[in-house]
């Protein structure tokens, strides 16, 4: 069995990598477990030195890594560069703040001294997706490693070269041997790794189906897990929104990364008073997007990562049209080579139509028309997902009041939803549980230990 690196523009296989046998997995887990002992003994400040060096490697090798991302999963080269920049920022951020986030906390009690200390759990298995193949791993690993955990990575099967480049980056940054390793394994093998006693905990960013599996196995073995799953983020446009600004932001929110993001805006919920104007502007801006070679500056629309994912998306569009959605633009494959899909707008979408009820992981914008803000909130929350959302209005007090009523892990007012090392990131409902980033994230994979001295 092998993992294939396939160019999404041409469909050509770039390279293949053999899947590891059980004995290799066993050796690496032993090495990583034993490296964790020494890693945990270092002070947070000592670990920060390595983390800053890793940030340096990302800055130095920015272009190589960005090309690698684009070659393997197709995103625009400029977006891939931004992804590497974010990795460097994430590493620097946790290098700087981990000592504060993990500092002992003295608590007054009946003891002569009592305190809370934050200690690592051991080795964390990170199961990561292909859509931000560097950042998603750094988002999970940088805080966990600053806390003294070691990490093994099971990456998505279509980004094996990114997976290996990540391991190489840690090595180049001078991390002690085996503190970070990439496992070249299948999803089935990952189930065995979760169960392995050398793995203390698991974090997954991926689909809901994968989330259910990982949570089940982690639960069977009583292991902590964090799940960052799918989303169908509402983008609520109120009657007093600045429509020119909002429509431009909406195009970014839906089409960046070719729409392949858990926190992309997926359901545009428009109050009737502005709906026609918004759809018109959005359509006009969408018509300016240009599909092409993702490495060219002039290209604004990349291919999707895989042809099978494009086909799934197209089937969702067709089912939605059959059930009453109307097609404003797109709805078709582009060209004969590569996983290109036309930027698509569906209007008159309502609950019960797949485009409303399911996650659309690609460049399809869904317009939902409502009478007023109350109905917008109700429909925003009428979703199995609860990852992100945004509210667009000139009245930021009203925007914040509405943000508080949206069932999601993050709600932005007049801003495109994004992750930020300073702010917690994660979802509720079927979007998962636990938080990444900020001090909430770094405390997910620690033993919050009480020390009581009489
Ligand atoms: O699929 C999820 C994408 C999240 C990207 C981010 O962390 O900004």
Short mmCIF file of C-alpha atoms and ligand atoms in Angstrom, two decimals:
data_model
loop_
_atom_site.label_atom_id
_atom_site.label_comp_id
_atom_site.label_asym_id
_atom_site.label_seq_id
_atom_site.Cartn_x
_atom_site.Cartn_y
_atom_site.Cartn_z
CA UNK A 1 0.00 0.00 0.00
CA UNK A 2 1.18 3.53 -0.64
CA UNK A 3 0.28 7.17 -0.17
CA UNK A 4 0.07 9.15 -3.38
CA UNK A 5 0.98 12.74 -3.93
CA UNK A 6 -1.21 13.81 -6.88
CA UNK A 7 -1.06 17.21 -8.55
CA UNK A 8 -4.67 18.54 -8.49
CA UNK A 9 -4.06 20.68 -11.57
CA UNK A 10 -2.97 17.86 -13.84
CA UNK A 11 -4.16 14.79 -11.99
CA UNK A 12 -0.63 13.38 -12.40
CA UNK A 13 1.00 11.38 -9.60
CA UNK A 14 4.04 13.32 -8.35
CA UNK A 15 5.38 10.71 -5.94
CA UNK A 16 4.27 7.72 -3.92
CA UNK A 17 5.29 6.66 -0.44
CA UNK A 18 4.98 3.21 1.08
CA UNK A 19 2.68 2.85 4.07
CA UNK A 20 4.54 1.81 7.22
CA UNK A 21 4.38 -1.70 8.62
CA UNK A 22 3.42 -2.32 12.26
CA UNK A 23 7.02 -2.79 13.41
CA UNK A 24 8.06 0.66 12.13
CA UNK A 25 5.12 2.27 13.90
CA UNK A 26 6.07 0.45 17.07
CA UNK A 27 9.70 1.62 16.91
CA UNK A 28 8.73 5.24 16.32
CA UNK A 29 6.14 5.28 19.13
CA UNK A 30 8.79 3.88 21.48
CA UNK A 31 11.28 6.58 20.41
CA UNK A 32 8.77 9.41 20.77
CA UNK A 33 7.61 8.18 24.16
CA UNK A 34 11.17 8.05 25.40
CA UNK A 35 12.00 11.52 23.94
CA UNK A 36 9.03 12.95 25.86
CA UNK A 37 10.75 12.33 29.20
CA UNK A 38 13.65 14.63 28.37
CA UNK A 39 11.44 17.18 26.60
CA UNK A 40 9.20 17.51 29.65
CA UNK A 41 12.23 18.08 31.87
CA UNK A 42 13.21 21.21 29.94
CA UNK A 43 11.87 24.50 31.20
CA UNK A 44 9.22 26.29 29.14
CA UNK A 45 11.89 28.90 28.29
CA UNK A 46 14.21 26.19 26.96
CA UNK A 47 11.44 24.75 24.82
CA UNK A 48 10.70 28.26 23.58
CA UNK A 49 14.19 28.47 22.07
CA UNK A 50 13.38 25.54 19.78
CA UNK A 51 9.94 26.91 18.97
CA UNK A 52 11.45 30.25 17.90
CA UNK A 53 13.95 28.37 15.75
CA UNK A 54 11.05 26.58 14.09
CA UNK A 55 9.47 29.95 13.34
CA UNK A 56 12.81 30.90 11.74
CA UNK A 57 12.79 27.77 9.57
CA UNK A 58 9.29 28.65 8.34
CA UNK A 59 10.44 32.16 7.44
CA UNK A 60 13.58 30.92 5.70
CA UNK A 61 11.93 28.11 3.78
CA UNK A 62 8.69 29.99 3.14
CA UNK A 63 8.76 29.67 -0.60
CA UNK A 64 9.77 25.98 -0.72
CA UNK A 65 6.99 25.02 1.65
CA UNK A 66 4.44 27.21 -0.13
CA UNK A 67 5.25 25.54 -3.47
CA UNK A 68 4.94 22.15 -1.83
CA UNK A 69 1.46 23.00 -0.51
CA UNK A 70 0.32 24.29 -3.89
CA UNK A 71 1.74 21.26 -5.69
CA UNK A 72 0.00 18.80 -3.41
CA UNK A 73 -3.38 20.36 -2.65
CA UNK A 74 -3.67 23.09 -5.23
CA UNK A 75 -4.27 26.30 -3.27
CA UNK A 76 -3.14 29.63 -4.63
CA UNK A 77 0.58 30.12 -4.06
CA UNK A 78 -0.07 33.47 -2.36
CA UNK A 79 -2.44 31.74 0.07
CA UNK A 80 0.16 29.04 0.69
CA UNK A 81 2.76 31.71 1.51
CA UNK A 82 0.33 33.31 3.95
CA UNK A 83 -0.19 29.90 5.55
CA UNK A 84 3.54 29.52 6.18
CA UNK A 85 3.68 33.06 7.62
CA UNK A 86 0.91 32.09 10.01
CA UNK A 87 2.89 29.02 11.11
CA UNK A 88 5.84 31.25 11.99
CA UNK A 89 3.53 33.58 13.92
CA UNK A 90 1.94 30.65 15.80
CA UNK A 91 5.35 29.29 16.84
CA UNK A 92 6.58 32.70 17.99
CA UNK A 93 3.33 33.39 19.81
CA UNK A 94 3.45 30.23 21.91
CA UNK A 95 7.20 30.60 22.47
CA UNK A 96 6.48 34.01 23.96
CA UNK A 97 3.33 33.28 25.95
CA UNK A 98 3.58 29.65 27.10
CA UNK A 99 5.40 30.53 30.32
CA UNK A 100 2.58 32.87 31.35
CA UNK A 101 -0.15 30.44 30.28
CA UNK A 102 1.49 27.55 32.16
CA UNK A 103 2.70 29.40 35.23
CA UNK A 104 1.86 27.86 38.61
CA UNK A 105 -1.26 29.35 40.18
CA UNK A 106 -1.23 29.88 43.90
CA UNK A 107 -4.70 29.36 45.40
CA UNK A 108 -5.63 30.25 48.96
CA UNK A 109 -7.19 27.25 50.77
CA UNK A 110 -6.92 25.47 54.11
CA UNK A 111 -3.37 24.40 53.17
CA UNK A 112 -0.27 26.32 54.19
CA UNK A 113 0.36 26.46 50.46
CA UNK A 114 -1.78 25.18 47.63
CA UNK A 115 -1.31 25.61 43.95
CA UNK A 116 -2.22 24.40 40.49
CA UNK A 117 0.56 23.24 38.21
CA UNK A 118 0.25 22.45 34.50
CA UNK A 119 2.14 19.35 33.38
CA UNK A 120 2.31 17.53 30.05
CA UNK A 121 0.21 14.44 29.39
CA UNK A 122 2.78 12.59 27.22
CA UNK A 123 2.60 11.98 23.48
CA UNK A 124 -0.20 13.54 21.48
CA UNK A 125 -1.45 12.05 18.21
CA UNK A 126 -2.43 14.83 15.78
CA UNK A 127 -4.71 13.68 12.94
CA UNK A 128 -4.73 16.48 10.42
CA UNK A 129 -6.49 17.43 7.18
CA UNK A 130 -5.12 18.57 3.83
CA UNK A 131 -6.78 22.00 3.50
CA UNK A 132 -4.19 23.92 5.54
CA UNK A 133 -1.58 21.18 5.62
CA UNK A 134 1.06 23.14 7.57
CA UNK A 135 -1.02 25.51 9.70
CA UNK A 136 -3.51 23.00 11.07
CA UNK A 137 -0.64 20.94 12.45
CA UNK A 138 1.17 23.94 13.93
CA UNK A 139 -2.09 25.21 15.43
CA UNK A 140 -2.31 21.96 17.42
CA UNK A 141 1.36 21.07 17.93
CA UNK A 142 2.96 24.39 18.91
CA UNK A 143 0.97 24.84 22.15
CA UNK A 144 0.98 21.12 22.98
CA UNK A 145 4.75 20.90 22.58
CA UNK A 146 5.38 24.09 24.54
CA UNK A 147 3.51 22.35 27.36
CA UNK A 148 6.04 19.49 27.23
CA UNK A 149 4.17 16.94 25.13
CA UNK A 150 5.76 15.20 22.18
CA UNK A 151 3.75 14.81 18.98
CA UNK A 152 3.15 12.21 16.30
CA UNK A 153 1.37 13.31 13.15
CA UNK A 154 -0.99 11.27 10.98
CA UNK A 155 -1.60 13.55 8.05
CA UNK A 156 -4.23 13.33 5.30
CA UNK A 157 -3.28 10.75 2.71
CA UNK A 158 -3.12 13.30 -0.15
CA UNK A 159 -0.40 15.49 1.43
CA UNK A 160 2.42 13.05 2.24
CA UNK A 161 5.15 15.43 1.08
CA UNK A 162 3.84 18.18 3.36
CA UNK A 163 3.73 15.65 6.20
CA UNK A 164 7.38 14.74 5.69
CA UNK A 165 8.41 18.38 5.21
CA UNK A 166 6.89 19.20 8.61
CA UNK A 167 9.04 16.55 10.27
CA UNK A 168 12.06 17.91 8.45
CA UNK A 169 11.23 21.46 9.63
CA UNK A 170 11.29 20.37 13.29
CA UNK A 171 14.59 18.59 12.66
CA UNK A 172 16.06 21.63 10.93
CA UNK A 173 14.95 23.79 13.87
CA UNK A 174 17.11 21.60 16.12
CA UNK A 175 14.35 20.01 18.20
CA UNK A 176 15.65 17.06 20.25
CA UNK A 177 15.37 13.82 18.23
CA UNK A 178 11.93 12.19 18.15
CA UNK A 179 10.05 15.00 19.85
CA UNK A 180 8.04 15.35 16.62
CA UNK A 181 7.54 12.52 14.14
CA UNK A 182 5.38 11.97 11.09
CA UNK A 183 3.75 8.55 10.81
CA UNK A 184 3.11 7.34 7.27
CA UNK A 185 -0.03 5.40 8.12
CA UNK A 186 -3.60 4.88 6.97
CA UNK A 187 -6.76 5.92 8.82
CA UNK A 188 -7.25 2.29 9.93
CA UNK A 189 -3.74 2.17 11.36
CA UNK A 190 -4.42 5.46 13.16
CA UNK A 191 -7.22 3.70 15.07
CA UNK A 192 -4.65 1.26 16.44
CA UNK A 193 -2.29 4.12 17.29
CA UNK A 194 -5.02 5.91 19.30
CA UNK A 195 -5.45 2.73 21.32
CA UNK A 196 -1.70 2.32 21.88
CA UNK A 197 -0.75 2.89 25.52
CA UNK A 198 2.11 5.17 24.47
CA UNK A 199 -0.37 7.70 23.13
CA UNK A 200 -1.81 9.89 25.87
CA UNK A 201 -4.31 11.94 23.90
CA UNK A 202 -5.51 12.74 20.41
CA UNK A 203 -6.54 15.82 18.50
CA UNK A 204 -8.35 15.69 15.19
CA UNK A 205 -9.20 18.32 12.64
CA UNK A 206 -11.37 16.69 10.01
CA UNK A 207 -14.78 15.46 8.99
CA UNK A 208 -17.65 14.63 11.30
CA UNK A 209 -17.42 10.97 10.32
CA UNK A 210 -13.75 10.91 11.34
CA UNK A 211 -14.65 12.78 14.53
CA UNK A 212 -17.19 10.16 15.56
CA UNK A 213 -14.65 7.37 14.99
CA UNK A 214 -11.83 9.10 16.84
CA UNK A 215 -14.08 10.03 19.79
CA UNK A 216 -15.37 6.46 19.99
CA UNK A 217 -11.91 4.90 20.07
CA UNK A 218 -10.50 7.57 22.39
CA UNK A 219 -13.51 7.02 24.66
CA UNK A 220 -13.03 3.26 24.68
CA UNK A 221 -9.47 3.82 25.86
CA UNK A 222 -10.34 6.74 28.16
CA UNK A 223 -8.13 9.21 26.36
CA UNK A 224 -8.67 12.90 26.15
CA UNK A 225 -9.52 14.19 22.68
CA UNK A 226 -10.13 17.53 21.01
CA UNK A 227 -12.23 17.54 17.86
CA UNK A 228 -12.32 20.37 15.34
CA UNK A 229 -14.86 19.25 12.75
CA UNK A 230 -17.01 20.63 9.97
CA UNK A 231 -18.99 23.83 9.86
CA UNK A 232 -21.72 25.60 7.95
CA UNK A 233 -21.02 29.11 9.12
CA UNK A 234 -23.81 31.69 8.76
CA UNK A 235 -22.88 35.10 7.33
CA UNK A 236 -25.75 37.35 8.42
CA UNK A 237 -26.25 40.59 6.49
CA UNK A 238 -28.57 43.06 8.23
CA UNK A 239 -30.48 45.91 6.59
CA UNK A 240 -27.99 48.56 7.79
CA UNK A 241 -24.81 46.80 6.55
CA UNK A 242 -22.31 48.62 4.33
CA UNK A 243 -23.11 46.49 1.30
CA UNK A 244 -20.10 47.35 -0.82
CA UNK A 245 -17.68 46.40 1.95
CA UNK A 246 -19.74 43.41 3.06
CA UNK A 247 -20.06 41.90 -0.41
CA UNK A 248 -16.29 42.17 -0.97
CA UNK A 249 -15.62 40.49 2.39
CA UNK A 250 -18.23 37.85 1.58
CA UNK A 251 -16.36 36.83 -1.56
CA UNK A 252 -13.18 36.33 0.47
CA UNK A 253 -15.10 34.53 3.21
CA UNK A 254 -16.55 32.04 0.75
CA UNK A 255 -13.92 31.58 -1.95
CA UNK A 256 -10.57 31.78 -0.15
CA UNK A 257 -8.77 28.45 -0.11
CA UNK A 258 -11.24 27.55 -2.90
CA UNK A 259 -13.98 27.42 -0.28
CA UNK A 260 -12.32 24.43 1.35
CA UNK A 261 -12.31 25.59 4.93
CA UNK A 262 -14.30 24.58 7.96
CA UNK A 263 -14.76 28.27 8.82
CA UNK A 264 -15.62 29.51 5.34
CA UNK A 265 -18.90 31.44 5.20
CA UNK A 266 -21.33 28.87 3.86
CA UNK A 267 -24.85 30.21 4.40
CA UNK A 268 -25.39 33.88 3.51
CA UNK A 269 -28.47 34.87 5.49
CA UNK A 270 -29.82 38.09 4.02
CA UNK A 271 -32.67 40.23 5.31
CA UNK A 272 -35.14 40.94 2.52
CA UNK A 273 -34.48 44.70 2.50
CA UNK A 274 -30.93 44.24 1.15
CA UNK A 275 -31.04 40.74 -0.34
CA UNK A 276 -31.38 41.68 -4.03
CA UNK A 277 -28.65 44.31 -3.89
CA UNK A 278 -26.31 42.03 -1.96
CA UNK A 279 -26.78 39.10 -4.36
CA UNK A 280 -26.20 41.39 -7.34
CA UNK A 281 -22.95 42.79 -5.91
CA UNK A 282 -21.77 39.38 -4.81
CA UNK A 283 -22.46 38.00 -8.28
CA UNK A 284 -20.59 40.85 -9.92
CA UNK A 285 -17.52 40.30 -7.72
CA UNK A 286 -17.70 36.55 -8.22
CA UNK A 287 -17.65 37.04 -12.00
CA UNK A 288 -14.24 38.71 -11.61
CA UNK A 289 -12.65 35.56 -10.14
CA UNK A 290 -10.24 33.87 -12.53
CA UNK A 291 -9.55 30.12 -12.50
CA UNK A 292 -6.11 29.05 -13.57
CA UNK A 293 -2.62 28.07 -12.53
CA UNK A 294 -2.51 28.63 -8.75
CA UNK A 295 1.11 29.71 -8.98
CA UNK A 296 0.29 32.74 -11.12
CA UNK A 297 -0.35 36.07 -9.38
CA UNK A 298 -3.24 36.75 -11.74
CA UNK A 299 -5.14 33.61 -10.79
CA UNK A 300 -7.75 34.15 -8.10
CA UNK A 301 -9.45 30.78 -8.15
CA UNK A 302 -7.47 27.59 -7.61
CA UNK A 303 -8.49 24.02 -8.39
CA UNK A 304 -10.08 22.00 -5.63
CA UNK A 305 -7.77 19.57 -3.88
CA UNK A 306 -9.16 16.40 -5.44
CA UNK A 307 -11.48 15.49 -8.29
CA UNK A 308 -13.58 13.20 -6.08
CA UNK A 309 -14.25 16.11 -3.67
CA UNK A 310 -15.24 18.31 -6.60
CA UNK A 311 -17.67 15.62 -7.75
CA UNK A 312 -19.24 15.34 -4.29
CA UNK A 313 -19.74 19.12 -4.23
CA UNK A 314 -21.29 19.10 -7.70
CA UNK A 315 -23.72 16.38 -6.63
CA UNK A 316 -24.74 18.52 -3.62
CA UNK A 317 -25.40 21.45 -5.98
CA UNK A 318 -27.50 19.28 -8.29
CA UNK A 319 -29.54 17.83 -5.44
CA UNK A 320 -30.14 21.35 -4.08
CA UNK A 321 -31.31 22.59 -7.48
CA UNK A 322 -33.64 19.62 -7.78
CA UNK A 323 -35.15 20.55 -4.41
CA UNK A 324 -35.91 24.19 -5.19
CA UNK A 325 -32.69 26.22 -4.97
CA UNK A 326 -32.13 28.51 -7.97
CA UNK A 327 -28.84 28.85 -9.83
CA UNK A 328 -27.47 32.42 -10.05
CA UNK A 329 -24.15 31.44 -11.58
CA UNK A 330 -21.77 28.49 -11.93
CA UNK A 331 -22.95 25.00 -11.06
CA UNK A 332 -20.53 23.31 -13.42
CA UNK A 333 -17.08 21.81 -13.81
CA UNK A 334 -14.43 23.97 -15.47
CA UNK A 335 -12.14 22.54 -18.17
CA UNK A 336 -11.29 18.92 -18.70
CA UNK A 337 -8.11 18.69 -16.66
CA UNK A 338 -7.75 19.14 -12.93
CA UNK A 339 -10.28 19.55 -10.13
CA UNK A 340 -11.63 22.96 -11.15
CA UNK A 341 -15.17 24.00 -10.25
CA UNK A 342 -16.91 27.20 -11.30
CA UNK A 343 -17.64 29.65 -8.47
CA UNK A 344 -21.30 29.01 -7.82
CA UNK A 345 -24.16 30.95 -6.26
CA UNK A 346 -27.38 29.26 -5.19
CA UNK A 347 -30.33 31.47 -4.22
CA UNK A 348 -33.69 30.78 -2.51
CA UNK A 349 -32.12 28.15 -0.28
CA UNK A 350 -34.01 27.12 2.85
CA UNK A 351 -33.89 24.39 5.49
CA UNK A 352 -34.55 20.97 4.00
CA UNK A 353 -32.37 21.68 0.95
CA UNK A 354 -28.93 19.99 1.05
CA UNK A 355 -27.13 23.31 0.50
CA UNK A 356 -28.61 24.51 3.80
CA UNK A 357 -28.45 21.30 5.83
CA UNK A 358 -25.06 19.94 4.74
CA UNK A 359 -21.55 21.37 4.73
CA UNK A 360 -20.52 22.47 1.22
CA UNK A 361 -16.73 22.17 1.18
CA UNK A 362 -15.92 24.13 -1.95
CA UNK A 363 -16.70 27.29 -3.94
CA UNK A 364 -20.49 27.36 -3.62
CA UNK A 365 -22.22 30.31 -1.93
CA UNK A 366 -25.69 29.74 -0.60
CA UNK A 367 -28.17 32.63 -0.28
CA UNK A 368 -30.94 32.35 2.29
CA UNK A 369 -33.50 35.15 2.44
CA UNK A 370 -35.20 36.12 5.69
CA UNK A 371 -37.70 38.77 6.81
CA UNK A 372 -35.72 40.23 9.70
CA UNK A 373 -32.88 39.82 12.20
CA UNK A 374 -34.92 37.49 14.43
CA UNK A 375 -35.51 35.07 11.57
CA UNK A 376 -31.83 35.37 10.60
CA UNK A 377 -30.77 34.26 14.09
CA UNK A 378 -33.26 31.41 14.08
CA UNK A 379 -32.05 30.06 10.73
CA UNK A 380 -28.38 30.63 11.59
CA UNK A 381 -28.91 28.33 14.57
CA UNK A 382 -30.97 25.80 12.61
CA UNK A 383 -27.90 23.77 11.74
CA UNK A 384 -26.24 20.71 13.18
CA UNK A 385 -22.97 22.68 13.10
CA UNK A 386 -21.68 25.37 15.45
CA UNK A 387 -18.19 26.39 14.42
CA UNK A 388 -18.14 30.04 13.35
CA UNK A 389 -20.37 32.80 12.08
CA UNK A 390 -20.43 36.48 11.28
CA UNK A 391 -22.82 39.41 11.51
CA UNK A 392 -22.61 42.46 9.24
CA UNK A 393 -24.14 45.74 10.38
CA UNK A 394 -23.20 49.39 10.88
CA UNK A 395 -24.52 49.12 14.45
CA UNK A 396 -21.80 47.21 16.27
CA UNK A 397 -23.74 47.13 19.55
CA UNK A 398 -26.59 45.38 17.79
CA UNK A 399 -24.01 43.17 16.00
CA UNK A 400 -22.50 42.08 19.31
CA UNK A 401 -25.93 41.40 20.80
CA UNK A 402 -26.72 39.14 17.84
CA UNK A 403 -23.27 37.50 18.02
CA UNK A 404 -24.12 36.40 21.56
CA UNK A 405 -27.25 34.63 20.26
CA UNK A 406 -25.48 32.61 17.56
CA UNK A 407 -24.69 29.02 18.52
CA UNK A 408 -21.04 28.81 17.50
CA UNK A 409 -17.50 28.75 18.89
CA UNK A 410 -16.59 32.09 17.25
CA UNK A 411 -18.75 34.90 15.93
CA UNK A 412 -17.24 37.92 14.23
CA UNK A 413 -18.97 41.28 13.77
CA UNK A 414 -17.99 42.97 10.49
CA UNK A 415 -15.06 40.57 10.05
CA UNK A 416 -14.31 37.35 8.18
CA UNK A 417 -14.01 34.42 10.60
CA UNK A 418 -10.40 33.36 11.05
CA UNK A 419 -8.24 31.64 13.62
CA UNK A 420 -5.80 33.73 15.63
CA UNK A 421 -3.22 32.38 18.12
CA UNK A 422 -4.47 34.92 20.70
CA UNK A 423 -8.09 33.74 20.61
CA UNK A 424 -9.65 30.35 21.35
CA UNK A 425 -10.74 28.35 18.31
CA UNK A 426 -13.19 25.45 18.14
CA UNK A 427 -16.83 24.54 17.88
CA UNK A 428 -19.96 23.29 19.56
CA UNK A 429 -22.70 20.87 18.45
CA UNK A 430 -21.51 18.68 15.54
CA UNK A 431 -18.53 20.97 14.94
CA UNK A 432 -16.74 19.28 17.80
CA UNK A 433 -15.46 20.12 21.25
CA UNK A 434 -12.39 21.44 23.01
CA UNK A 435 -10.45 24.52 22.03
CA UNK A 436 -7.22 25.22 20.21
CA UNK A 437 -5.01 28.31 20.45
CA UNK A 438 -4.80 30.96 23.22
CA UNK A 439 -4.38 29.89 26.84
CA UNK A 440 -7.50 27.74 26.51
CA UNK A 441 -5.78 25.69 23.79
CA UNK A 442 -2.48 25.18 25.59
CA UNK A 443 -4.36 23.87 28.61
CA UNK A 444 -6.21 21.13 26.69
CA UNK A 445 -3.33 18.68 26.81
CA UNK A 446 -1.99 19.20 30.30
CA UNK A 447 -2.54 17.59 33.66
CA UNK A 448 -4.08 20.39 35.70
CA UNK A 449 -2.58 19.21 38.95
CA UNK A 450 -3.47 20.38 42.44
CA UNK A 451 -0.57 20.44 44.88
CA UNK A 452 -1.64 20.82 48.53
CA UNK A 453 0.93 21.37 51.27
CA UNK A 454 -0.17 21.08 54.92
O1 LIG B 1 -10.86 23.78 8.04
C1 LIG B 1 -10.57 24.62 8.95
C2 LIG B 1 -9.73 25.74 8.58
C3 LIG B 1 -9.27 26.60 9.71
C4 LIG B 1 -8.18 27.46 9.22
C5 LIG B 1 -7.65 28.35 10.28
O2 LIG B 1 -7.21 27.89 11.33
O3 LIG B 1 -7.58 29.56 10.05
#
